[in-house]
XYZ file of C-alpha atoms in Angstrom:
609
model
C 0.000 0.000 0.000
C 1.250 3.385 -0.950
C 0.805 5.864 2.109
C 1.427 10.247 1.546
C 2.577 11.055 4.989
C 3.067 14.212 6.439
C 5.767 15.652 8.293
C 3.962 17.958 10.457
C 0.698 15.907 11.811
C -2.333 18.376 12.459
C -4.804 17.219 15.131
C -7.890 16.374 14.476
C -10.776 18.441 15.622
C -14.160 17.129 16.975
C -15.681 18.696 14.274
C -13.286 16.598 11.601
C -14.355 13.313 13.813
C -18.279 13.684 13.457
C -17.568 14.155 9.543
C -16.173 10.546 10.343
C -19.149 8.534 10.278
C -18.919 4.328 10.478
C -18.164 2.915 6.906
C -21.187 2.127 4.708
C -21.393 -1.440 3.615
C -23.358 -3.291 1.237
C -26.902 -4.398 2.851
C -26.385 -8.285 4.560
C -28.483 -10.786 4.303
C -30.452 -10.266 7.495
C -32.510 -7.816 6.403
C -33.014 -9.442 2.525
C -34.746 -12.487 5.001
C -37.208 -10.353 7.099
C -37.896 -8.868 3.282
C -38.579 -12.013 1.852
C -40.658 -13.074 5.100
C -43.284 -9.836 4.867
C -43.350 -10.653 1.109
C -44.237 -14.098 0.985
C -46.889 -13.259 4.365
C -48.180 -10.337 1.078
C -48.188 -13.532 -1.324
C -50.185 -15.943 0.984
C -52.648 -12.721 1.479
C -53.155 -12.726 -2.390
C -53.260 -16.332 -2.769
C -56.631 -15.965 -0.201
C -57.930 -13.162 -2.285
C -57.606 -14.793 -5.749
C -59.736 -17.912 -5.013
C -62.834 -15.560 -4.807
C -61.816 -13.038 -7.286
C -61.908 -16.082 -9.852
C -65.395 -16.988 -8.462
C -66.785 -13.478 -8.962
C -65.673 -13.040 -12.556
C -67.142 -16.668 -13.309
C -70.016 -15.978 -11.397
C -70.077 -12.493 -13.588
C -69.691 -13.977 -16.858
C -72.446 -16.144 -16.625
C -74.738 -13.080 -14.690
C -74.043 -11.213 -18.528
C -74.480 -14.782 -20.418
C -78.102 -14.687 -18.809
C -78.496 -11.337 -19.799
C -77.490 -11.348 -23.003
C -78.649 -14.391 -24.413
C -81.493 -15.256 -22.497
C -83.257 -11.784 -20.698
C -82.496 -12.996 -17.458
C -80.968 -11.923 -13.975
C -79.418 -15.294 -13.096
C -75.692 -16.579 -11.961
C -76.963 -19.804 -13.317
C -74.149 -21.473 -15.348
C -75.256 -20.580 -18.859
C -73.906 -21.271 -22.388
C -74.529 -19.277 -25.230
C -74.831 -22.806 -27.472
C -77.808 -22.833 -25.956
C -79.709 -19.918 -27.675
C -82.805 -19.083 -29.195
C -82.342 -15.491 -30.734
C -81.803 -16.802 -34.176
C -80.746 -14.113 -36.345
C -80.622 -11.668 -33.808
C -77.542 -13.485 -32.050
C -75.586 -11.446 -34.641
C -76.246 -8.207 -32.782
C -75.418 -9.315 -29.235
C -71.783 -9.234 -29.673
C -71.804 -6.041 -31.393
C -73.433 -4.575 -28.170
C -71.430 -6.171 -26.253
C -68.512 -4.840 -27.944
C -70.249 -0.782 -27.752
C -70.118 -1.222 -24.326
C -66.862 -2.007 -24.163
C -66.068 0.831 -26.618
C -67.819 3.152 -24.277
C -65.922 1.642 -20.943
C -62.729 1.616 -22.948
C -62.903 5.798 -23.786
C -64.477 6.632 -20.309
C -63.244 4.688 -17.929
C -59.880 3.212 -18.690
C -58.285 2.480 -22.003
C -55.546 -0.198 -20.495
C -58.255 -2.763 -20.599
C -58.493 -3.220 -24.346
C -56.521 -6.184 -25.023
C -55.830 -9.689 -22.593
C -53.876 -8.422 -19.930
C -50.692 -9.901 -20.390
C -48.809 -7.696 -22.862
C -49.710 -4.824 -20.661
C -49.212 -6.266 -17.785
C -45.364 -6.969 -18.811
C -44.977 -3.787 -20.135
C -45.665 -2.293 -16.440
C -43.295 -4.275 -15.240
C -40.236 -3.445 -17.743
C -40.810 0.711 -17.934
C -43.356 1.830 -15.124
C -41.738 -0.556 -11.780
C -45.074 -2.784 -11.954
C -47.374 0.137 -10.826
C -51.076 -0.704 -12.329
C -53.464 1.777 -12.057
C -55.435 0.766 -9.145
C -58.743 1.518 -11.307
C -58.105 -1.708 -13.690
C -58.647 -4.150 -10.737
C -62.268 -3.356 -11.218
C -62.179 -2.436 -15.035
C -60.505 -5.330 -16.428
C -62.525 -8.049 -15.357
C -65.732 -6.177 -15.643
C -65.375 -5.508 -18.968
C -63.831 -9.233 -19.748
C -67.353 -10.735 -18.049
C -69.079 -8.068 -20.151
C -67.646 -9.049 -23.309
C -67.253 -12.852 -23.085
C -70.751 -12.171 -22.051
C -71.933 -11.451 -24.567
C -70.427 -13.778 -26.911
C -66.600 -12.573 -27.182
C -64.820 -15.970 -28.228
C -62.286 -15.491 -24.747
C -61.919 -17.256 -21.872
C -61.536 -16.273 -18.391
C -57.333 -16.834 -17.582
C -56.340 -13.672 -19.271
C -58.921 -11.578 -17.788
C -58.125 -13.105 -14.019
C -54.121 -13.162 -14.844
C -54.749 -9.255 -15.340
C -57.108 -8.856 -12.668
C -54.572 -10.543 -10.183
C -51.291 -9.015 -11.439
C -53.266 -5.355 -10.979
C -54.285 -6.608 -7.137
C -51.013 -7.283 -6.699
C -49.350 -4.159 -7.742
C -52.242 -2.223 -6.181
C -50.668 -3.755 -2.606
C -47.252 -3.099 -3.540
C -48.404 0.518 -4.446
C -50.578 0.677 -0.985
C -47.585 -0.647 0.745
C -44.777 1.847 -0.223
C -42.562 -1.827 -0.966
C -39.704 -1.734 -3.338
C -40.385 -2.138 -7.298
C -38.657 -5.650 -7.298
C -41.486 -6.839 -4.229
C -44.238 -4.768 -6.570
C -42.837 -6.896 -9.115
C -42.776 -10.208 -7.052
C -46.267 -9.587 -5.724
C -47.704 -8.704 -9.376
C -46.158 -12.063 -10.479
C -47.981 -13.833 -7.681
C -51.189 -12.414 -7.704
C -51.272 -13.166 -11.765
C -49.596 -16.506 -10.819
C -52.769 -16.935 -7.919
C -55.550 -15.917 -10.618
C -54.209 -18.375 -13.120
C -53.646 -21.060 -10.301
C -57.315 -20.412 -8.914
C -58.986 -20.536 -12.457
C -57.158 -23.961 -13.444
C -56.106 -25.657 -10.453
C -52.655 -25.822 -11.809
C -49.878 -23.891 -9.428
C -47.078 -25.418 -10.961
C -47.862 -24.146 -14.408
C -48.466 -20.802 -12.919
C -45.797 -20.066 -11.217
C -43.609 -20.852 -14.270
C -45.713 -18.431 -16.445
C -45.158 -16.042 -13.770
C -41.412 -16.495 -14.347
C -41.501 -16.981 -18.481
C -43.599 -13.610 -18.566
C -43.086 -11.507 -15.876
C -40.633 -12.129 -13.448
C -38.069 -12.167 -16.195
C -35.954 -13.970 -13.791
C -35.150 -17.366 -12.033
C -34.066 -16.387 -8.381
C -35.545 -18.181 -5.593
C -36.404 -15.094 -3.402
C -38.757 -14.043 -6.412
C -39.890 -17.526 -6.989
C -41.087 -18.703 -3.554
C -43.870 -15.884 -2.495
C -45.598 -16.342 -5.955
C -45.460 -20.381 -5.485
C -47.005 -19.637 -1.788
C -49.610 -17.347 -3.512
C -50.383 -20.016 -6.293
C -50.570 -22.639 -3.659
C -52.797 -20.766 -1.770
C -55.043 -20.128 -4.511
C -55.542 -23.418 -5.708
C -56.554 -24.409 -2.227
C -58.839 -22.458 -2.080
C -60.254 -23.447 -5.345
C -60.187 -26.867 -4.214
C -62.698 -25.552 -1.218
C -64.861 -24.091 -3.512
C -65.066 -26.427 -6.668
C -63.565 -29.141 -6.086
C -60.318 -31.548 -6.675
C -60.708 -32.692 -10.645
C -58.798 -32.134 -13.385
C -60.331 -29.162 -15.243
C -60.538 -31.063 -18.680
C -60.930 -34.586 -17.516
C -60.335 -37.323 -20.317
C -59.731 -40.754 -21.114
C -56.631 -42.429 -19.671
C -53.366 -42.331 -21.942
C -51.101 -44.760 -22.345
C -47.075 -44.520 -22.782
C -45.977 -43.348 -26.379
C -44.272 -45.643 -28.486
C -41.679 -44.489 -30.493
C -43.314 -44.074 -33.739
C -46.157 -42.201 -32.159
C -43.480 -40.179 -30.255
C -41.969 -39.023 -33.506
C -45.471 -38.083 -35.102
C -46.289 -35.731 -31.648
C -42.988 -34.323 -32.509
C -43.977 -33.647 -36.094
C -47.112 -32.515 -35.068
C -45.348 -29.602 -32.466
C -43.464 -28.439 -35.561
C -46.615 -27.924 -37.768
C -48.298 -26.471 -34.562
C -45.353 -24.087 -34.685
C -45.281 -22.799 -37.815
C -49.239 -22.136 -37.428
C -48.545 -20.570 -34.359
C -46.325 -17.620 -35.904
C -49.096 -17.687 -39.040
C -51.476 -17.017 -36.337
C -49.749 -14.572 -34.398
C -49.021 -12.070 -37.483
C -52.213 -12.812 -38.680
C -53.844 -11.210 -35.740
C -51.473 -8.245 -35.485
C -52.551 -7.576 -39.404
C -55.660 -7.349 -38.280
C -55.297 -5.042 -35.454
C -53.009 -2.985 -38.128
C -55.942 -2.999 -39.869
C -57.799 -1.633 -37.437
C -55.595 1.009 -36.731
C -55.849 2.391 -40.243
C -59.871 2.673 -40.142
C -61.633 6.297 -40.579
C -63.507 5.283 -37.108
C -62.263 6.284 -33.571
C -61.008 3.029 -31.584
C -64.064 3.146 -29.297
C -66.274 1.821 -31.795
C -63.841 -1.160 -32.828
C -64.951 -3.140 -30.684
C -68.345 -3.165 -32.032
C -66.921 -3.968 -35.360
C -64.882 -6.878 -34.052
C -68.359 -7.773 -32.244
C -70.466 -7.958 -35.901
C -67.501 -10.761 -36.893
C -67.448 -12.470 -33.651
C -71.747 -12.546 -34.586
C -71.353 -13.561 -37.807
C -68.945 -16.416 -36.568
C -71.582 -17.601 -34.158
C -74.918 -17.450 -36.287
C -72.938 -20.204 -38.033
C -71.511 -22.069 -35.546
C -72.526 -21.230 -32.215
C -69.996 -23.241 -30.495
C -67.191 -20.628 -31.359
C -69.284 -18.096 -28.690
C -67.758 -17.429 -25.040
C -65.615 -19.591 -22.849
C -65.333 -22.675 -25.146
C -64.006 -25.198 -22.055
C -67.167 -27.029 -22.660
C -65.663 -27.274 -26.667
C -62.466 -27.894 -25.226
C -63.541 -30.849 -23.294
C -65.260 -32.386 -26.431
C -62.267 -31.894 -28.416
C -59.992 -33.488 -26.156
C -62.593 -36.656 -25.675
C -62.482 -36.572 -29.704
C -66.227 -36.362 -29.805
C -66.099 -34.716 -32.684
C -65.743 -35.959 -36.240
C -63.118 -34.508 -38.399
C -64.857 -32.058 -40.702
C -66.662 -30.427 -37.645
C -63.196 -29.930 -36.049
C -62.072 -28.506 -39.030
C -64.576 -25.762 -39.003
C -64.601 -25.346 -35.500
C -61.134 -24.227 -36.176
C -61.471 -22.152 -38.470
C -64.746 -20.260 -37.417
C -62.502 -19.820 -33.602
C -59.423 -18.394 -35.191
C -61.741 -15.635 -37.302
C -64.085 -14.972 -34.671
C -60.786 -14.701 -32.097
C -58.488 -12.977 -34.309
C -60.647 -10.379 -35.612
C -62.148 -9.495 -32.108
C -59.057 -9.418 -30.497
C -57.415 -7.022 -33.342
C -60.425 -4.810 -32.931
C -59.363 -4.273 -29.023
C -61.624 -5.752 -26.832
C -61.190 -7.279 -23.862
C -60.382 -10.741 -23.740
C -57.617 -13.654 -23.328
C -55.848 -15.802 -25.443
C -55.244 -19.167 -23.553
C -58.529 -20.805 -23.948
C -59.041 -20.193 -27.817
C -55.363 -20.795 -29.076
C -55.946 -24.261 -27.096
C -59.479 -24.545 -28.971
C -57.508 -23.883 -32.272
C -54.199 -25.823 -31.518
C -56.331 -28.860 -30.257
C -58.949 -29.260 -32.710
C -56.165 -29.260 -35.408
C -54.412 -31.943 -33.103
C -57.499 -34.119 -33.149
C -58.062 -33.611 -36.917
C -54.216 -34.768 -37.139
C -54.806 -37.592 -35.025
C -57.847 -38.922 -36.269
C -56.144 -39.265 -39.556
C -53.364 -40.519 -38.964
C -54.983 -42.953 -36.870
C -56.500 -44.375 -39.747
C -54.028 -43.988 -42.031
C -51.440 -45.846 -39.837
C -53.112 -47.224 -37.252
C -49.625 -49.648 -36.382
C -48.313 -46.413 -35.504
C -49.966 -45.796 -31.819
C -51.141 -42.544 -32.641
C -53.693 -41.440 -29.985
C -56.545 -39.284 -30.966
C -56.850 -37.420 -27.504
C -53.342 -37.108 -27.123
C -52.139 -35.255 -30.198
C -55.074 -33.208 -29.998
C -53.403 -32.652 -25.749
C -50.102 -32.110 -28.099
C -51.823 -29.497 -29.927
C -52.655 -27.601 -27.803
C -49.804 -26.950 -25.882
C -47.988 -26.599 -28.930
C -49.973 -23.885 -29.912
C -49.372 -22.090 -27.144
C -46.224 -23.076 -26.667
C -45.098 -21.314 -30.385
C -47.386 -18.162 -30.289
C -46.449 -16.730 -26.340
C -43.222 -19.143 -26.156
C -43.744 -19.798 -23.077
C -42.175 -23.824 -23.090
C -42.441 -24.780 -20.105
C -45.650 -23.401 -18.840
C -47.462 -25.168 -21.879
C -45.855 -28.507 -21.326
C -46.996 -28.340 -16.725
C -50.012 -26.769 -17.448
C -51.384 -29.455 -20.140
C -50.745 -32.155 -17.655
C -51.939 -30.597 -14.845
C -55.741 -29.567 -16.146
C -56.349 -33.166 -17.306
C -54.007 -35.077 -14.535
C -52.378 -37.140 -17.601
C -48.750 -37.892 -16.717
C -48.629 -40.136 -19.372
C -48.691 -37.207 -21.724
C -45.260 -35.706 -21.033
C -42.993 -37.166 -23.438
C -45.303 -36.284 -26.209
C -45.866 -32.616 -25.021
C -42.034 -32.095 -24.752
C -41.375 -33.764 -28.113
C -44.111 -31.053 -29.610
C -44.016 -27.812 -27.547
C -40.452 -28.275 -27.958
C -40.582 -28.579 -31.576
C -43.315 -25.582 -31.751
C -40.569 -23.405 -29.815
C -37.647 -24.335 -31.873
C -39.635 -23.307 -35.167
C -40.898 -19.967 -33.534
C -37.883 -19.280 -32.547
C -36.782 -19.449 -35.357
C -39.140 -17.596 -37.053
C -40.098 -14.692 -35.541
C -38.421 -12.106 -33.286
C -41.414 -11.652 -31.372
C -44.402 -13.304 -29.744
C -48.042 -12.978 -29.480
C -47.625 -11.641 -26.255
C -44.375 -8.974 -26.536
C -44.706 -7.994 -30.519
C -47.731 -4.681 -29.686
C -44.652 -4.037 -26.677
C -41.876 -4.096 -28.860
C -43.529 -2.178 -31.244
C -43.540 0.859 -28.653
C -39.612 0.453 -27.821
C -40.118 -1.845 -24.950
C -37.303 -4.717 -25.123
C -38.376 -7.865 -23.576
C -35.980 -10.048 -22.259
C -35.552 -13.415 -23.965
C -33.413 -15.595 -21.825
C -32.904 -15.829 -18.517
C -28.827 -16.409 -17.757
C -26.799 -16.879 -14.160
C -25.537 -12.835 -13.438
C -21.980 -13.689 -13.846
C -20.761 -11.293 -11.263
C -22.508 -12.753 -8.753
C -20.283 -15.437 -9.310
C -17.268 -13.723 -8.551
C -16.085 -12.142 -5.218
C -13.801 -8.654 -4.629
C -11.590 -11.167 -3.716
C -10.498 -12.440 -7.474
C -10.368 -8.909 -8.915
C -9.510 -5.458 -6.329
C -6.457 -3.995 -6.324
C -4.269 -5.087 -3.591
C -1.362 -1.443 -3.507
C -4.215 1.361 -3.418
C -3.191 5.036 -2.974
C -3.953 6.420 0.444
C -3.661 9.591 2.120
C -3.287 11.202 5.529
C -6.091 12.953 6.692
C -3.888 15.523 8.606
C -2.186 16.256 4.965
C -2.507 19.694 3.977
C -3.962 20.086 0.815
C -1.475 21.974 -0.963
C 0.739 19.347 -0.585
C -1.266 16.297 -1.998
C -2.020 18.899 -4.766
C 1.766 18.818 -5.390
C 2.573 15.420 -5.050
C -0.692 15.213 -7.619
C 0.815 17.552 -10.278
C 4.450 16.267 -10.040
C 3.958 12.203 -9.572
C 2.976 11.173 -13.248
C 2.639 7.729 -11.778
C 0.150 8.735 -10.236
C -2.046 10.734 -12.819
C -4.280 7.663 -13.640
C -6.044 7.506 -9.778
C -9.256 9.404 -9.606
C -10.068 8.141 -6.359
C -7.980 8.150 -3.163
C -9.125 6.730 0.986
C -8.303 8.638 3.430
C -6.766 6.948 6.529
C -5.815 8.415 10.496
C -2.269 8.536 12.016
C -3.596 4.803 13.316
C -3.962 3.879 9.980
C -7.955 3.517 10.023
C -10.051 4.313 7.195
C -11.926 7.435 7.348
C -13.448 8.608 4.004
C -12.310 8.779 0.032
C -11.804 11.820 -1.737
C -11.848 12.255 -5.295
C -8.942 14.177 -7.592
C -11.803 16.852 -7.996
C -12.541 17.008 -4.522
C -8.971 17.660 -3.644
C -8.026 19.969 -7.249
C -10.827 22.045 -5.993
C -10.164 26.069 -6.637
C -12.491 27.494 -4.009
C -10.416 25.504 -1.229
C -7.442 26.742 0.295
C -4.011 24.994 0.309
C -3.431 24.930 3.849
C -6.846 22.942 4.759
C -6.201 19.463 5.773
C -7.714 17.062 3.590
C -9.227 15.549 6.410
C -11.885 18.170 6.442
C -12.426 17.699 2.935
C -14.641 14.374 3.606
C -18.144 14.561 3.769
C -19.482 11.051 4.002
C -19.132 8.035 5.236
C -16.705 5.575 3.144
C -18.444 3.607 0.665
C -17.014 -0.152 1.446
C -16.713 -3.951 0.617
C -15.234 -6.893 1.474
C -13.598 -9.514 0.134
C -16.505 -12.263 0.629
C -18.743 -9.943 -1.105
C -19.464 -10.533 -4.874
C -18.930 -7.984 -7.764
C -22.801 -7.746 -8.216
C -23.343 -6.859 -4.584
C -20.580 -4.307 -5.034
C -21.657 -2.916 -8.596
C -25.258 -2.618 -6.965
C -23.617 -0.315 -4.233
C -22.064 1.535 -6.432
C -25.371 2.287 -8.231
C -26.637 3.148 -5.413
C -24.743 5.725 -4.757
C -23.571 6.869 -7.902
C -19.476 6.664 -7.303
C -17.049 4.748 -9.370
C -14.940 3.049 -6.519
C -15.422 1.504 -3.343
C -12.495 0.726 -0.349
C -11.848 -2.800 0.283
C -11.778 -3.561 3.723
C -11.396 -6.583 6.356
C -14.311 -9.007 6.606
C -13.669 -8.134 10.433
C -12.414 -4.718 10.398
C -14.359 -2.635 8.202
C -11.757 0.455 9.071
C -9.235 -1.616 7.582
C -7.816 -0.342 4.221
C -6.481 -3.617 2.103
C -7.132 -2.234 -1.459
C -9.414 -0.713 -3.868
C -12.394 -1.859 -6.005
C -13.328 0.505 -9.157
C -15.433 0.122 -12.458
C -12.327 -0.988 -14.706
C -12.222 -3.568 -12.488
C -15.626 -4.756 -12.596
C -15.508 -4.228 -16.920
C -12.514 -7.029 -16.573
C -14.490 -9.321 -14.895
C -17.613 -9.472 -17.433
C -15.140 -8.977 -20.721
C -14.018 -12.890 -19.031
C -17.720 -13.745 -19.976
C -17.815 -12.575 -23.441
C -14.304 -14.116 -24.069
C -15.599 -17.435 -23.236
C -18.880 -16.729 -25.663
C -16.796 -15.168 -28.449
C -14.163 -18.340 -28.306
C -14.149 -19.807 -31.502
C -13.770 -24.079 -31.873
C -10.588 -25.513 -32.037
C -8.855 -27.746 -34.257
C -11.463 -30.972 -34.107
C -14.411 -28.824 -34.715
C -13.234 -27.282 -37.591
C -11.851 -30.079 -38.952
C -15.691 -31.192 -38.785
């Protein structure tokens, strides 16, 4: 260590000591626990609240079903299959769709759409604050128009609804953006977990689409809150699987490869389907009409749709059901298809309000089952199973359009309790990634985000410097100075030491050798100061510190924090210890190691290849 004494000591004055303040670490762990501990408590609160939420907007949707289709004040399960307006079913998705309009331009605009995109886009630019007013917007307008015939179902909608509850209590609370960000992950994680009965699945869509990360302290308060949810939804409807269907057997290989085959078709259809829908809404956008009455216009096509087939109308788990039970012949599934995706696609791109779950499972599967059947026939030494590829289908759809791999292969198994089915729905959702990928930049979920300049991250990788300590990298001979130094001296030694010309930073140590501050070159070229002022008094904060055992994210975050380029590496046990010096360049040569191992080109053998 290099040490600027002085020959004539100055004391120190008790003014100079109180500008002495203890040395600032980085926070411990201690308090990170009692965080994590109110969080998850937060988590387990929302997990309670989301159980009923999801009741109230299925109890809703069916309260406007009654009303719209059959004149009646009733939270009756209802259907809109089951109508008897005729012609006139044409218009009650249009009105639907003006209310929406109306709600959309008077009461808040952030609930056109299914809730996800905007719900990630809160989370990347505006620290996951949701206007309080869209808890009761969003799903009152998504009962309204599924109500009324909108081709959505209800996991969007309640996603949206619990991410906004969640970021409402994080707001209420005064918490941190990364809790508001933890707690809108698990109430969306709780609303998807209450809907479905599938917490697994939901937790890992909380972390594919809006955690943006795989840390535990992030992970374990929304698992709690999806936990918590589906418990309650086992209290009030029951234990099943959501879709139940017959029992499936192991794959054989050859039936193994066709699933496969069949994710790879599912994933090309799945980036036809996704730009197909954002032409729309580009259509849409280049009307002569103001946006509020879109809606209504999506409406007349979402009418049209069901005058021909009704079965395209609301929810669709009842069609979902059939489809994975394959009680429907081919040519019906084929239509049923087709008439979804139009009625879907064109409502959607009109902005409504609505999801996208339940009818890119409705499209994915009845194309599986189509698949299936045929093949069946066809080459029925194969072991092709019906049910299954139309299981494969749909998570394969979904898998490809949101990209989302690992949510669609849990959260197939867990709504129909098949475990059977998992080879098959890797072989395919993995397929219907790999071709998305590979296609298309964006997803169904992030391409109206990107569009506005949001970047979405992609893939989730370990922070390298939290893998590295201060240990591996500070500087072990740092600069110091005397704090009873005049300051025309060190200005001296400054002006005539050109070894010295590349430090910007310098600690500050007492005639016991304990660290007492850093000053900065500025700090101690300053003009306004005179030369005979020990540089003692020139400190005016506590020094900014870290140890060893700490790791170069821990100290890059505290140098964020408070916006300085160095830190002063002290003892583990003696945090007035001076043993070196920790600045930015240093940090820089730690992460260029990282891109020299990605940039490093194969070797001999590889090329030879």
């Amino acid at each position: 260590m290099t040490h600027i004494s002085s020959s004539n000591p100055i004391p120190v004055s008790p003014a100079l000591a109180e500008n002495n303040p203890p040395a600032s670490l980085p926070p411990g762990g201690g308090e990170s626990r009692g965080r994590l501990l109110w969080v998850c408590a937060l988590a387990v609160m929302l997990g309670l609240l989301a159980g009923p939420v999801a009741k109230l907007l299925l109890m809703l949707i069916d309260l406007f079903t009654q009303l719209f289709f059959f004149a009646r004040l009733s939270f009756a399960p209802a259907t809109p299959v089951d109508h008897g307006l005729g012609g006139w079913v044409i218009a009650v998705p249009v009105l639907g769709g003006l209310v929406i309009g109306l709600m959309a331009r008077w009461g808040a605009k952030a609930i056109r759409g299914h809730g996800i995109p905007e719900a990630m886009e809160q989370v990347l630019t505006n620290e996951s604050r949701i206007p309080a007013r869209i808890t009761f917007w969003k799903p009152l307008s998504s009962a309204i128009s599924i109500g009324s015939g909108g081709p959505f179902g209800a996991e969007g909608p309640i996603i949206a609804t619990g991410g906004a509850l969640g970021s409402l209590l994080g707001q209420l609370l005064h918490i941190s953006a990364s809790e508001r960000k933890i707690l809108l992950a698990a109430g969306a994680a709780a609303g998807m977990a209450a809907v479905f009965s599938a917490p697994v699945s939901a937790v890992l869509l909380a972390v594919e689409l809006l955690l943006f990360e795989f840390r535990g302290r992030s992970m374990v308060p929304v698992a709690l809150a999806a936990v918590t949810a589906t418990g309650v939804r086992y209290v009030l409807l029951g234990t099943g699987a959501v879709f139940s269907m017959a029992a499936i057997a192991p794959a054989v290989p050859s039936a193994l490869a066709m699933y496969a085959a069949l994710g790879l078709l599912m994933g090309v259809l799945s980036v036809a389907v996704t730009r197909i829908l954002y032409w729309i809404e580009d259509g849409f956008e280049r009307l002569p009409v103001h946006w509020m009455w879109w809606p209504a216009l999506g409406g007349l096509a979402v009418g049209l749709a069901g005058y021909v087939e009704p079965r395209v109308l609301g929810v669709g788990y009842e069609l979902i059901q059939s489809i994975l039970n394959v009680k429907l012949a081919v040519g019906t599934l084929a239509f049923l298809c087709l008439m979804k995706f139009l009625a879907w696609s064109i409502a959607l791109g009109s902005g409504t309000s609505g999801g996208t779950l339940a009818p890119l499972f409705i499209i994915g599967g009845a194309l599986g089952a189509c698949l299936g059947l045929l093949i069946s026939e066809a080459l029925p030494g194969w072991g092709v199973d019906p049910g299954l590829a139309a299981l494969v289908g749909m998570a394969a759809m979904f898998a490809g359009a949101s990209r989302a791999f690992l949510t669609s292969v849990v959260f197939a198994i867990e709504v129909t309790h098949q475990p059977n089915a998992l080879l098959p729905l890797l072989a395919g959702c993995a397929m219907a990634y790999l071709l998305s990928t590979l296609c298309m930049r964006t997803t169904i979920m992030t391409e109206k985000i990107t569009r506005r300049g949001v970047m979405v991250p992609a893939e989730y990788d370990a922070d390298p410097l939290a893998q590295i300590t201060v240990e591996q990298v500070y500087s072990r001979s740092p600069v110091s100075l005397s704090r009873a130094q005049s300051l025309a001296r060190v200005r001296a030694w400054l002006l005539e030491d050109s070894v010295q010309s590349h430090h910007q930073g310098f600690p500050v140590t007492d005639e016991t050798g304990h660290l007492r501050g850093v000053l900065t070159r500025r700090d101690l070229m300053a003009l306004e100061i005179g030369g005979d002022t020990p540089v003692g008094d020139l400190i005016r904060r506590a020094p900014l510190v870290v140890t060893p055992e700490h790791t170069l994210r821990e100290a890059a975050d505290h140098m964020v924090r408070y916006d300085v380029g160095r830190l002063v590496v002290v003892s583990g046990d003696r945090p007035d210890q001076l043993i070196g010096m920790l600045t930015r360049s240093d940090i820089l040569k730690a992460r260029r190691r990282r891109l020299e191992e990605g940039d490093r080109r194969p070797g001999g053998l590889m090329k030879a290849r």
